[in-house]
C-alpha positions as semicolon CSV with decimal commas, in nm:
position;residue;x (nm);y (nm);z (nm)
1;X;-7,839;1,333;2,478
2;X;-7,776;0,963;2,449
3;X;-7,508;0,779;2,640
4;X;-7,324;0,701;2,316
5;X;-7,308;1,070;2,220
6;X;-7,193;1,165;2,567
7;X;-6,920;0,901;2,564
8;X;-6,808;1,018;2,219
9;X;-6,781;1,377;2,342
10;X;-6,589;1,268;2,650
11;X;-6,346;1,069;2,436
12;X;-6,294;1,364;2,201
13;X;-6,232;1,599;2,492
14;X;-5,983;1,359;2,649
15;X;-5,797;1,342;2,317
16;X;-5,790;1,724;2,299
17;X;-5,659;1,744;2,654
18;X;-5,391;1,487;2,575
19;X;-5,266;1,697;2,284
20;X;-5,275;2,011;2,496
21;X;-5,078;1,835;2,769
22;X;-4,810;1,735;2,517
23;X;-4,780;2,096;2,399
24;X;-4,752;2,232;2,752
25;X;-4,489;1,975;2,849
26;X;-4,286;2,065;2,539
27;X;-4,315;2,438;2,613
28;X;-4,211;2,385;2,974
29;X;-3,905;2,190;2,862
30;X;-3,814;2,470;2,621
31;X;-3,849;2,731;2,897
32;X;-3,626;2,529;3,127
33;X;-3,363;2,494;2,855
34;X;-3,371;2,865;2,781
35;X;-3,346;2,954;3,149
36;X;-3,051;2,720;3,180
37;X;-2,881;2,887;2,886
38;X;-2,941;3,236;3,023
39;X;-2,805;3,158;3,369
40;X;-2,564;2,877;3,299
41;X;-2,248;3,060;3,397
42;X;-2,197;3,226;3,062
43;X;-2,163;3,597;3,021
44;X;-2,478;3,799;2,990
45;X;-2,369;3,920;2,648
46;X;-2,359;3,568;2,510
47;X;-2,705;3,493;2,653
48;X;-2,837;3,815;2,500
49;X;-2,692;3,720;2,162
50;X;-2,855;3,377;2,173
51;X;-3,188;3,531;2,274
52;X;-3,163;3,775;1,984
53;X;-3,093;3,492;1,745
54;X;-3,395;3,296;1,869
55;X;-3,614;3,603;1,836
56;X;-3,503;3,657;1,478
57;X;-3,560;3,289;1,399
58;X;-3,910;3,290;1,546
59;X;-4,008;3,613;1,379
60;X;-4,000;3,951;1,542
61;X;-4,377;3,999;1,505
62;X;-4,446;3,690;1,712
63;X;-4,208;3,818;1,979
64;X;-4,380;4,156;1,992
65;X;-4,720;3,993;2,029
66;X;-4,597;3,835;2,352
67;X;-4,467;4,161;2,499
68;X;-4,687;4,338;2,755
69;X;-4,870;4,647;2,635
70;X;-4,697;4,976;2,727
């Protein structure tokens, strides 16, 4: 493998990692917002309603795929 090929692969991997980092940071921010909503002094019923709405917006199938197997 030539140095040029190796450098190209390294650059491509760094770009992939940069995109992955952006996704993880966004997901972490979303988790923190959702946790804040769920425990932000509101009644549990209101938090449950908001969670239900988000689930329906995201698609119930996607939600089920994240649930642990019975």
